[in-house]
Structure formats: C-alpha cells, structure tokens
Amino acid sequence: MEDLLAYIISRYNYWAAIILLLIGLYGMIAKNNLLKKVIGMTIFQAAIILFYVSIGDKRGATIPILAHGHDGAHQAVEAAAYANPLPHVLMLTAIVVGVSTLGVALAILQKIYRVHGTIEEDEILETIDQ
Amino acid sequence: MKKTALLIIAVLGILLLRAAEDLPFWGDPQSPASVHLSDYYLEESYEETSVPNIVTSVLADYRGYDTMFETVVIFCAGITVLIVLRRTHRRRAKVISPRPERPGADIILQTAARLLVPMMQLFALYVVAHGHHSPGGGFQGGVILGSSLILLALSYDIQMALHRFKEKLVLLFSAGGVLLYAAIGLACLFLGRNFLAYGAWAALLGISEPEAHSHGMLGVEIGVAITVLCIMFSLYIDLASGGDLDEGL
Amino acid sequence: MSLEQHAIIIILAPLVGSLLISLFGGLHRRLSYLLLVACLGISFASTIATLRLVAARAAIGPLHYYLGDWPPPYGIELVIDPLNALVLTMIAGISLLVAIYSKEMARRDNPDRLHHYYTLFALLVAGLLGITASGDVFNIYVLTEISALASYALLARGRGFAYYATFKYIIMGTIGASLYLLGVGYLYIKTGTLNIAELPTFINSSGLVDSVSIRVAFILIMVGLWIKMAFFPLHGWLPNAYTRAATTTSCLVAPLMTKVSVYVMIRVMLGVFTLPYIYHVMGWNRAVVWLASLAIVAGSIGALAQTNIKRMLTYIIVAEVGYMVGGAWLGNAAGLTGAIYHIVSDGLMTACLFMAVGAITYKTGDSSLEAMRGVFRRMPVTAALFVVGALAMIGIPPTCGFFSKWYLIQGGLVAGHYGFVGALLLSSLINAVLFFRLFEIGYYAPFDTEGTPPRGHGTTVVDEAPFSMLMPLLISAVMIIVVGLSTSRIVSGLIQYSLPAGL
C-alpha cells in the first residue's frame, strides 16, 4: 500500500497534466460548438503550462529570488536552495502566446457568428453547403 | 467525430503515460532540467547582471530575444483582433446581434472603480519597477495597468475609458513599447556589440557592466509593460463591443 | 558593424519595419507599401550578404550569432549554416517579390486598414525568417506562433467562409504548435537544455539513447510539425484556408508557411536527433516514406478533382509536402539533397503559380477553370509566365522542378523504395494532365464576351496585368530557370555541406 502511494506521489504531476491535456484535446476535436473548442484549446494549453512549471520544482527549494541585502552584500549562492527559473521563463512566454491565440480565436468566432448566425459546427456546414 | 477523438486521445494518452514512467520524480533536485542550465543561472546570474530575481534576469537578459518576440506576439494579437473585428462608421450599418438593455449607471460601482483605479495603477508601476527584486516585471505590471482601464470600461462604458485613453494613442503606444524594446537592443548593436547585449551601455552611462544589464532590463520591461497595457485594453474593447467601440458589455 | 551582424538584421528589418508601418503607415496612402518594400529589401540584401559569408566559410562551419553576447546554451543563438542561409534567401526573396506584387491587389482587398494588413505581412515574414535562423528549440516555438497569428489574421481577411476556414486552421495550428511545445518539454526534462547544437550529444549519450520519453518527444515534435505543414493525413485544414484567402495573402502564405515547417523538420532531424538515431533507434523511416507516397498520390488526385485553379494549387501543395517529407526520410544523401533543394524550388514554383493566378483573377475576378476560357490569349505575358511555373511543377528541364525530382527519384532508387518513386512519377503525370488541360482551356477555348455572366468587376477589360504584378512574376519565373541551371553550384557549394558526414 505504501509502495503504491509512493509511486503515485512520485509522478502524479505528470499524470495530472496529461489528463488535462487529453480533456482539452478531446474538446478541441469532438465538440460541435466552436466556443467549446476554444475552451478545449485553453485547457490544452494550460495543461502544457502545468507540465513545464512542475519541471521547475525542486524539493525543499524556494522561489528563485536570491536573498540580498540593501548594500548589495551577497553570499555565494546555494543552487539547491532555489527552484529552477528556466521553466517559469518559458511558461511566461507560453501564457502570453495562449492569451494571444485565445483573443484571436474569440475575434474570429464573433465574425463567424455574424456571418453564419450560429457557432454550432454542423449548422455552419449546412449554410456552407447551400 | 467522437470516436475518432476518443481513439486519438487514447493513443496519445498511452504514449504520454508510458513516457511519464521514464521522467524524473516530481521535485527531484538531481533531474537534468534542474542541474544543467538552472545551476548556472542561479549561481552566476547575480554576478553578471546584478539582478536578484533570477526569473527576471533569465527572461529579460539571457533569453531576452525570446521575450522581445513574446511582446511581438502580444502586439500581433492586438493588430489581428483589430483587423478582424474593428468596424469603421461605413461598415457599422449592419448590426445583427441585438444587445441587452443596459441597466442604469450604478453609482456604487462607479465610485468604487474610481477609487480602485489609481491604486491599481500605482501598484502596477511598483510591480514593473520592482520586478528586479521581487516577483513582477513588465508583463505582470502591464496586465494590471490594462485591467485598471478595463475596470473603468466595465463600470462606466467603453466610451468613457476611451475618452481617457484614445484609441489612436493605444495603437501608437502598443507599437511604441515593442519599438522601445527593439531600440534598446539595436543601440547595443550600434555601440559595437551584439543585439541586446546590454553591457554595451556600460561605457556610455559610466556604470559597471552588471549594472548596465540591470538598467537595460528595466528599460525593456517598461517597453513590455507599455505594449501589454495597450493590447490588453485594445483586445477587451474590441471583443466586448464587437468592434464598434460603443458602450460594450 | 561587422559582417556577422547581417544575421540579425535579416530578422530585425521586417520586425522594425512592421512597427514603423503600424505607427506611420496610416499617414499617407503610399507610405506603408514603400516601408514594406524597403524593410523586406534590406532583409533580402542581408540574406544575400549572409549567404555569401556562409558559402565562403562553408567548409569551416556555421555562423554563430550570440544574442545578448551570452554564449550558448545559456543564451539564445542564431546559427546560420548553408542549409538555412539558402532557405532564408528564398523566404526573403519571395516575400520581397510578393510585397512588390501586392501594390494594386492589397489596396483593393483592404480598402480600410491597409497599413495594419502590411504590419501583419511584415510580422509574418519576420516570424518565418526568425524560425529559420534560430538555434534554440523554444525560440522556434515562439516565432512559429508569431507567424501563425499573423497568418490567421491575413487568411481571415478573405472571401466567403474564410472565417470558418481560418477557425479550423487556428484549432489545427494550435494543436500542432502545442504538441511541438510538449515534445520540447520532454526533451528539456531529460536533457536540461534547449540549444540545438547541444541536444544531439545528450540524446545520443548512452543514458538516453534508449529512453522512452525521448522517443515520445520525437514523435510529438514530428506530429506537431506535420500538422503545421499539412502532411497527409493531417492536411484537412489547408485547402479551405488557402483557397478562401485574398490573393496577396495566399501568394505569401502558400509558398512559405509549409516550406518553413518542412525546414524545421529537417533541422530537427539532422540537428537535434541526428540521422543514426532516427534510422536505427526509431526505425520507421520506411513507414513514413510510404505515408509520404500516399500524401503525394492523395494530393495529386485531390487536385484532379478541383474545378477552381487556386484550390487545385492548394492540393498540389499537399502533394509537394509529401515530396519533401519523403525525401528527408529516405535516409540517403540524394533524398535529403532533393528534399532541401525542393524547399527552395517549390517555394519559387508555388510563388510563381499563385502570383500568376492572382494576376488573372485580378482581371477576371474569378479563379474557376470555367473562367479561364480564352483568358491566356488576352494576357499573353502572364500566361507565358504561368506556363513556366506549370512546367516546373510538372518537372520539365531545365526548370528547378526537374532537378528536385531528379534527386528525389535518385534517392528513392538508392533506398530501394519503389513506391515513392512510383508516386513521384504518377504525380508528375497528373500535374501534366492538370496543367495541359488548363493550357488548352486558357489558349484555345473561345473567350466569350457575351453569353457568360459579366466577369468580376463588370466593366473591367481583360488584358495584361499591371507592371507591378508582372515584374515580380517575371523575376520568379526567371529564377525558376536560373536556379534550375545553377543546380550543381547550389548542391556542391551549399547543400552538400549541410548533410551530415558519412551519409
């Protein structure tokens, strides 16, 4: 039992990210409502962000801002004491990209609604076939 | 469609879960990701850039090129939404969706917003300026600045917010912020170093190289904050009003 | 400023240009056009300078440009070797031609917000150039998203159901880019680095060469890129999105976007995972080449079924992607040479054909086969240049299309992959049928001025396209032949150095 628990705890961050990712991907592919596809897209991107951020974690480490005095005095840095800064930097970029894509997708969606009068995919396809 | 989707996610799920077995434990301090680059940044960054917030120094200096394009992504999204949605007077004639009737102005909401907005903006400036020493920086500060304007637009209406910050100015500043970033980098190029090598400013400003890096980062963070502020506001007003910039939500 | 600074000028020129266009383009009608042509001109001049520099030192090694003076892997670097110098020149050159070409058309398609249209045009080019020059896997993701966002906006400004087609493209494009990002995440967690030059030593180290997660990373990156380049069977979004787009947009997007994804694939295969890893550890190169053969056949048959020329060309793009993916996965020198050479030659051919069709639709207002009746006689110069592009697409010497097929077929024969060779020949045959049918309609069918509904803009007389459209079209057609004639120089002077040793 304890082995199982240890096994789950050791990697459940990845599992959580993967499950979220699959939910998002399913939404993007299978949903008929275009807005739900967009929601799936944000879940999908959030899952990847979670995945990356969990890479940056180190057990027992604090945020990567060095302790420093006002006079600029500075001691040698113990790298193990601070979390990995790189995934945070990368994900700041990915978040920005996600927001941008979301904005553009919503704008296009508004236009689709104006042109077709609906955001249900099957109804849009019917109007195209006519 | 549903069956295909299920099949795809089943395959992907098995693939990813299989691979996850192979990944290091969560929080393993010895994982390759936490050793190779991370240690260098943590140990050397303060010496080289005199910025204690390492996320900031990696973001705006070591990977400053990425961050410049990140700002460009935001700018690009702003222009995209504008070009897709924004309607000028000529094309406004055909409005399809009927808008719900707006309830009258709410005095409590508006007073609260009026009180909050200056606080938010002051705090945002702190977040931008103090990004070297505490969590924060251009993106975070810019988003807070932008949301202060969005709050104004929500509690009054878009016209009122636009009265304070004209659309022309929004567009001008959104490009200006990226241009500021690129100009700081380009100046280094003309001072004889590579693009975005802030160390080039040291001789000009009469400071040490690490300090020049710190100042350069502050400069680009300000550029980022300006662009993010403008584009957040622009995205909101265009999306909320369907591109008409009338009263909005 | 030393010569090496040209490497960054290539990317900065369109970037700064786009900002200036958005700031000042609204002031005067002509200004945004001039700014666009100027910034792309600077960028093109810099690519030429870089190409010469790289060709001169081809035997020594690639040109490294450290951004912010940070040595890799701590900072981001641009790495320019013969392979991407060639692709950079192609991108900058074609986008310059399309920019010149856009003078009349873009103004007609964008009566308002012309300067914002041009802003996105320049941003798209900056993104594509940045992807090609970058030496950092994460940086490639960021720049991919810039060019993707810009292309969403440009494609959405099309006709009819362009918005719905663009929405599909957004969903597919985001899935592709996100899978790529996830793959990069798996690579990063196992190796701790993002630098392309450093990754192969980690991946091929004894500890990781059998790692499941590295394999999954490879699969994710490949599938992500295949979605982006519309590789069969992930190509569904492309024909609709590109057909509905405005002329200038499709002239820019069609030749460049898929080609850049193919370039990234080749870079990832050669630079990150290295060929021994792909062929021996993964070991599905034959399967992928079969898939590529299917892509070629499916694209060609799809093209045969179309009645709209623009849509027909988009299906040909799907087939051409199959050429390049197949060539890259054949795993021998001839196949890779063919794939790399075809990036350049296909860019030129597609640009030439799309610009010619654009010039015809500029006059007739319709790109269906039916509307081509007799048009070629009315627009002899445009038609002649279209014929050059079409002959190249079929693969007639001395156009560059012939030589890329030559190398690809040779690669297929060396690898003993006759299915791929057969698909190539079949697709050439189908292209010949397609284009000769078109020539027949264009040249010999009667041009009725009465009887058919009024063409396009009613009173417009169908005659030769304006000079600003003909000139870039002419240059692209000439380049098709020039590149074809200087094949041996390109291969021995540039492409040869970008192939891994011992192939």
mmCIF file of N, CA, C and O in Angstrom, chain B residues 82-138:
data_model
loop_
_atom_site.group_PDB
_atom_site.id
_atom_site.type_symbol
_atom_site.label_atom_id
_atom_site.label_comp_id
_atom_site.label_asym_id
_atom_site.label_seq_id
_atom_site.Cartn_x
_atom_site.Cartn_y
_atom_site.Cartn_z
ATOM 1 N N LEU B 82 -7.866 43.608 -34.079
ATOM 2 C CA LEU B 82 -8.300 44.888 -34.646
ATOM 3 C C LEU B 82 -8.721 44.713 -36.098
ATOM 4 O O LEU B 82 -9.783 45.167 -36.534
ATOM 5 N N ILE B 83 -7.880 44.026 -36.862
ATOM 6 C CA ILE B 83 -8.132 43.939 -38.298
ATOM 7 C C ILE B 83 -9.331 43.022 -38.562
ATOM 8 O O ILE B 83 -10.053 43.195 -39.548
ATOM 9 N N VAL B 84 -9.576 42.067 -37.658
ATOM 10 C CA VAL B 84 -10.705 41.166 -37.863
ATOM 11 C C VAL B 84 -12.012 41.834 -37.443
ATOM 12 O O VAL B 84 -13.016 41.745 -38.145
ATOM 13 N N LEU B 85 -12.010 42.505 -36.293
ATOM 14 C CA LEU B 85 -13.268 42.945 -35.708
ATOM 15 C C LEU B 85 -13.612 44.410 -35.936
ATOM 16 O O LEU B 85 -14.758 44.751 -36.155
ATOM 17 N N ARG B 86 -12.632 45.269 -35.856
ATOM 18 C CA ARG B 86 -12.905 46.701 -35.784
ATOM 19 C C ARG B 86 -13.704 47.150 -36.992
ATOM 20 O O ARG B 86 -13.340 46.868 -38.138
ATOM 21 N N ARG B 87 -14.817 47.847 -36.701
ATOM 22 C CA ARG B 87 -15.632 48.339 -37.804
ATOM 23 C C ARG B 87 -15.626 49.853 -37.806
ATOM 24 O O ARG B 87 -15.825 50.482 -36.768
ATOM 25 N N THR B 88 -15.400 50.409 -38.945
ATOM 26 C CA THR B 88 -15.445 51.859 -39.045
ATOM 27 C C THR B 88 -16.876 52.274 -39.316
ATOM 28 O O THR B 88 -17.746 51.439 -39.523
ATOM 29 N N HIS B 89 -17.128 53.565 -39.343
ATOM 30 C CA HIS B 89 -18.503 54.050 -39.459
ATOM 31 C C HIS B 89 -19.195 53.517 -40.704
ATOM 32 O O HIS B 89 -20.366 53.212 -40.679
ATOM 33 N N ARG B 90 -18.417 53.385 -41.757
ATOM 34 C CA ARG B 90 -19.031 52.969 -43.015
ATOM 35 C C ARG B 90 -19.679 51.606 -42.906
ATOM 36 O O ARG B 90 -20.737 51.355 -43.446
ATOM 37 N N ARG B 91 -18.975 50.716 -42.204
ATOM 38 C CA ARG B 91 -19.436 49.329 -42.205
ATOM 39 C C ARG B 91 -20.338 49.014 -41.020
ATOM 40 O O ARG B 91 -20.751 47.891 -40.837
ATOM 41 N N ARG B 92 -20.636 50.019 -40.207
ATOM 42 C CA ARG B 92 -21.335 49.714 -38.979
ATOM 43 C C ARG B 92 -22.827 49.456 -39.201
ATOM 44 O O ARG B 92 -23.506 48.932 -38.336
ATOM 45 N N ALA B 93 -23.341 49.853 -40.353
ATOM 46 C CA ALA B 93 -24.779 49.843 -40.586
ATOM 47 C C ALA B 93 -25.444 48.516 -40.202
ATOM 48 O O ALA B 93 -26.493 48.501 -39.580
ATOM 49 N N LYS B 94 -24.804 47.390 -40.531
ATOM 50 C CA LYS B 94 -25.491 46.106 -40.345
ATOM 51 C C LYS B 94 -25.091 45.426 -39.041
ATOM 52 O O LYS B 94 -24.186 44.622 -39.013
ATOM 53 N N VAL B 95 -25.766 45.777 -37.976
ATOM 54 C CA VAL B 95 -25.536 45.102 -36.701
ATOM 55 C C VAL B 95 -26.547 43.987 -36.589
ATOM 56 O O VAL B 95 -27.741 44.190 -36.779
ATOM 57 N N ILE B 96 -26.082 42.770 -36.309
ATOM 58 C CA ILE B 96 -27.006 41.639 -36.275
ATOM 59 C C ILE B 96 -27.510 41.400 -34.862
ATOM 60 O O ILE B 96 -28.700 41.437 -34.592
ATOM 61 N N SER B 97 -26.561 41.179 -33.956
ATOM 62 C CA SER B 97 -26.970 40.717 -32.630
ATOM 63 C C SER B 97 -27.613 41.861 -31.852
ATOM 64 O O SER B 97 -27.012 42.910 -31.697
ATOM 65 N N PRO B 98 -28.817 41.640 -31.335
ATOM 66 C CA PRO B 98 -29.424 42.672 -30.502
ATOM 67 C C PRO B 98 -28.749 42.667 -29.137
ATOM 68 O O PRO B 98 -28.443 41.621 -28.590
ATOM 69 N N ARG B 99 -28.484 43.839 -28.620
ATOM 70 C CA ARG B 99 -27.817 43.904 -27.325
ATOM 71 C C ARG B 99 -28.852 44.004 -26.208
ATOM 72 O O ARG B 99 -29.875 44.642 -26.372
ATOM 73 N N PRO B 100 -28.564 43.350 -25.077
ATOM 74 C CA PRO B 100 -29.486 43.508 -23.950
ATOM 75 C C PRO B 100 -29.498 44.962 -23.476
ATOM 76 O O PRO B 100 -28.497 45.674 -23.592
ATOM 77 N N GLU B 101 -30.641 45.343 -22.961
ATOM 78 C CA GLU B 101 -30.773 46.719 -22.471
ATOM 79 C C GLU B 101 -29.815 46.940 -21.304
ATOM 80 O O GLU B 101 -29.702 46.112 -20.404
ATOM 81 N N ARG B 102 -29.104 48.049 -21.330
ATOM 82 C CA ARG B 102 -28.163 48.320 -20.231
ATOM 83 C C ARG B 102 -28.915 48.861 -19.029
ATOM 84 O O ARG B 102 -29.713 49.776 -19.163
ATOM 85 N N PRO B 103 -28.652 48.299 -17.865
ATOM 86 C CA PRO B 103 -29.222 48.936 -16.673
ATOM 87 C C PRO B 103 -28.550 50.291 -16.452
ATOM 88 O O PRO B 103 -27.472 50.538 -16.982
ATOM 89 N N GLY B 104 -29.205 51.138 -15.709
ATOM 90 C CA GLY B 104 -28.667 52.470 -15.493
ATOM 91 C C GLY B 104 -27.326 52.440 -14.782
ATOM 92 O O GLY B 104 -26.910 51.430 -14.240
ATOM 93 N N ALA B 105 -26.636 53.550 -14.812
ATOM 94 C CA ALA B 105 -25.326 53.624 -14.191
ATOM 95 C C ALA B 105 -25.445 53.330 -12.695
ATOM 96 O O ALA B 105 -26.372 53.797 -12.032
ATOM 97 N N ASP B 106 -24.517 52.555 -12.187
ATOM 98 C CA ASP B 106 -24.548 52.178 -10.779
ATOM 99 C C ASP B 106 -23.547 53.039 -10.025
ATOM 100 O O ASP B 106 -22.340 52.943 -10.233
ATOM 101 N N ILE B 107 -24.042 53.859 -9.150
ATOM 102 C CA ILE B 107 -23.174 54.849 -8.504
ATOM 103 C C ILE B 107 -22.158 54.194 -7.581
ATOM 104 O O ILE B 107 -21.002 54.613 -7.513
ATOM 105 N N ILE B 108 -22.567 53.096 -6.928
ATOM 106 C CA ILE B 108 -21.649 52.438 -6.000
ATOM 107 C C ILE B 108 -20.481 51.836 -6.775
ATOM 108 O O ILE B 108 -19.304 52.015 -6.444
ATOM 109 N N LEU B 109 -20.864 51.153 -7.855
ATOM 110 C CA LEU B 109 -19.844 50.519 -8.685
ATOM 111 C C LEU B 109 -18.868 51.561 -9.221
ATOM 112 O O LEU B 109 -17.641 51.396 -9.180
ATOM 113 N N GLN B 110 -19.440 52.650 -9.699
ATOM 114 C CA GLN B 110 -18.574 53.643 -10.343
ATOM 115 C C GLN B 110 -17.655 54.326 -9.337
ATOM 116 O O GLN B 110 -16.482 54.578 -9.618
ATOM 117 N N THR B 111 -18.186 54.590 -8.150
ATOM 118 C CA THR B 111 -17.340 55.229 -7.137
ATOM 119 C C THR B 111 -16.225 54.279 -6.707
ATOM 120 O O THR B 111 -15.061 54.675 -6.582
ATOM 121 N N ALA B 112 -16.603 53.007 -6.515
ATOM 122 C CA ALA B 112 -15.587 52.032 -6.116
ATOM 123 C C ALA B 112 -14.506 51.930 -7.179
ATOM 124 O O ALA B 112 -13.308 51.905 -6.874
ATOM 125 N N ALA B 113 -14.932 51.904 -8.443
ATOM 126 C CA ALA B 113 -13.959 51.810 -9.525
ATOM 127 C C ALA B 113 -13.057 53.034 -9.528
ATOM 128 O O ALA B 113 -11.838 52.930 -9.704
ATOM 129 N N ARG B 114 -13.669 54.205 -9.331
ATOM 130 C CA ARG B 114 -12.859 55.435 -9.340
ATOM 131 C C ARG B 114 -11.808 55.409 -8.249
ATOM 132 O O ARG B 114 -10.700 55.900 -8.428
ATOM 133 N N LEU B 115 -12.177 54.826 -7.110
ATOM 134 C CA LEU B 115 -11.207 54.742 -6.019
ATOM 135 C C LEU B 115 -10.131 53.706 -6.319
ATOM 136 O O LEU B 115 -8.967 53.875 -5.988
ATOM 137 N N LEU B 116 -10.558 52.612 -6.933
ATOM 138 C CA LEU B 116 -9.632 51.496 -7.134
ATOM 139 C C LEU B 116 -8.604 51.767 -8.228
ATOM 140 O O LEU B 116 -7.450 51.376 -8.114
ATOM 141 N N VAL B 117 -9.054 52.423 -9.301
ATOM 142 C CA VAL B 117 -8.192 52.540 -10.477
ATOM 143 C C VAL B 117 -6.836 53.164 -10.172
ATOM 144 O O VAL B 117 -5.804 52.603 -10.551
ATOM 145 N N PRO B 118 -6.781 54.291 -9.448
ATOM 146 C CA PRO B 118 -5.443 54.855 -9.174
ATOM 147 C C PRO B 118 -4.566 53.925 -8.340
ATOM 148 O O PRO B 118 -3.363 53.811 -8.601
ATOM 149 N N MET B 119 -5.207 53.226 -7.372
ATOM 150 C CA MET B 119 -4.442 52.274 -6.571
ATOM 151 C C MET B 119 -3.835 51.196 -7.455
ATOM 152 O O MET B 119 -2.666 50.834 -7.331
ATOM 153 N N MET B 120 -4.675 50.658 -8.339
ATOM 154 C CA MET B 120 -4.202 49.594 -9.221
ATOM 155 C C MET B 120 -3.037 50.082 -10.064
ATOM 156 O O MET B 120 -2.037 49.391 -10.251
ATOM 157 N N GLN B 121 -3.178 51.285 -10.566
ATOM 158 C CA GLN B 121 -2.132 51.780 -11.454
ATOM 159 C C GLN B 121 -0.836 52.013 -10.693
ATOM 160 O O GLN B 121 0.253 51.689 -11.192
ATOM 161 N N LEU B 122 -0.972 52.519 -9.481
ATOM 162 C CA LEU B 122 0.227 52.735 -8.670
ATOM 163 C C LEU B 122 0.903 51.409 -8.370
ATOM 164 O O LEU B 122 2.129 51.256 -8.507
ATOM 165 N N PHE B 123 0.070 50.414 -7.993
ATOM 166 C CA PHE B 123 0.620 49.097 -7.699
ATOM 167 C C PHE B 123 1.287 48.505 -8.936
ATOM 168 O O PHE B 123 2.357 47.899 -8.847
ATOM 169 N N ALA B 124 0.665 48.724 -10.097
ATOM 170 C CA ALA B 124 1.226 48.185 -11.336
ATOM 171 C C ALA B 124 2.603 48.786 -11.591
ATOM 172 O O ALA B 124 3.544 48.079 -11.974
ATOM 173 N N LEU B 125 2.735 50.081 -11.351
ATOM 174 C CA LEU B 125 4.036 50.711 -11.563
ATOM 175 C C LEU B 125 5.075 50.107 -10.626
ATOM 176 O O LEU B 125 6.221 49.873 -11.006
ATOM 177 N N TYR B 126 4.625 49.838 -9.388
ATOM 178 C CA TYR B 126 5.541 49.190 -8.454
ATOM 179 C C TYR B 126 5.960 47.815 -8.970
ATOM 180 O O TYR B 126 7.140 47.448 -8.925
ATOM 181 N N VAL B 127 4.981 47.064 -9.495
ATOM 182 C CA VAL B 127 5.295 45.711 -9.984
ATOM 183 C C VAL B 127 6.300 45.781 -11.129
ATOM 184 O O VAL B 127 7.223 44.974 -11.211
ATOM 185 N N VAL B 128 6.130 46.767 -12.000
ATOM 186 C CA VAL B 128 7.079 46.894 -13.108
ATOM 187 C C VAL B 128 8.457 47.271 -12.575
ATOM 188 O O VAL B 128 9.466 46.647 -12.900
ATOM 189 N N ALA B 129 8.487 48.288 -11.718
ATOM 190 C CA ALA B 129 9.774 48.831 -11.305
ATOM 191 C C ALA B 129 10.509 47.904 -10.355
ATOM 192 O O ALA B 129 11.735 47.884 -10.324
ATOM 193 N N HIS B 130 9.738 47.137 -9.574
ATOM 194 C CA HIS B 130 10.369 46.300 -8.566
ATOM 195 C C HIS B 130 10.563 44.872 -9.061
ATOM 196 O O HIS B 130 10.896 43.977 -8.283
ATOM 197 N N GLY B 131 10.373 44.649 -10.348
ATOM 198 C CA GLY B 131 10.498 43.301 -10.888
ATOM 199 C C GLY B 131 11.885 42.720 -10.744
ATOM 200 O O GLY B 131 12.063 41.515 -10.818
ATOM 201 N N HIS B 132 12.894 43.580 -10.532
ATOM 202 C CA HIS B 132 14.250 43.072 -10.367
ATOM 203 C C HIS B 132 14.450 42.406 -9.005
ATOM 204 O O HIS B 132 15.324 41.592 -8.842
ATOM 205 N N HIS B 133 13.635 42.817 -8.022
ATOM 206 C CA HIS B 133 13.887 42.365 -6.655
ATOM 207 C C HIS B 133 12.798 41.482 -6.093
ATOM 208 O O HIS B 133 12.991 40.824 -5.083
ATOM 209 N N SER B 134 11.627 41.497 -6.696
ATOM 210 C CA SER B 134 10.521 40.696 -6.178
ATOM 211 C C SER B 134 9.731 40.188 -7.363
ATOM 212 O O SER B 134 9.952 40.634 -8.480
ATOM 213 N N PRO B 135 8.816 39.254 -7.127
ATOM 214 C CA PRO B 135 8.044 38.762 -8.272
ATOM 215 C C PRO B 135 7.372 39.923 -8.983
ATOM 216 O O PRO B 135 6.779 40.795 -8.356
ATOM 217 N N GLY B 136 7.471 39.929 -10.282
ATOM 218 C CA GLY B 136 6.878 41.032 -11.030
ATOM 219 C C GLY B 136 7.637 41.242 -12.306
ATOM 220 O O GLY B 136 8.462 40.424 -12.694
ATOM 221 N N GLY B 137 7.343 42.326 -12.964
ATOM 222 C CA GLY B 137 8.014 42.630 -14.213
ATOM 223 C C GLY B 137 7.046 43.250 -15.196
ATOM 224 O O GLY B 137 5.915 43.599 -14.840
ATOM 225 N N GLY B 138 7.499 43.379 -16.413
ATOM 226 C CA GLY B 138 6.742 44.111 -17.418
ATOM 227 C C GLY B 138 5.392 43.494 -17.726
ATOM 228 O O GLY B 138 4.389 44.200 -17.794
#
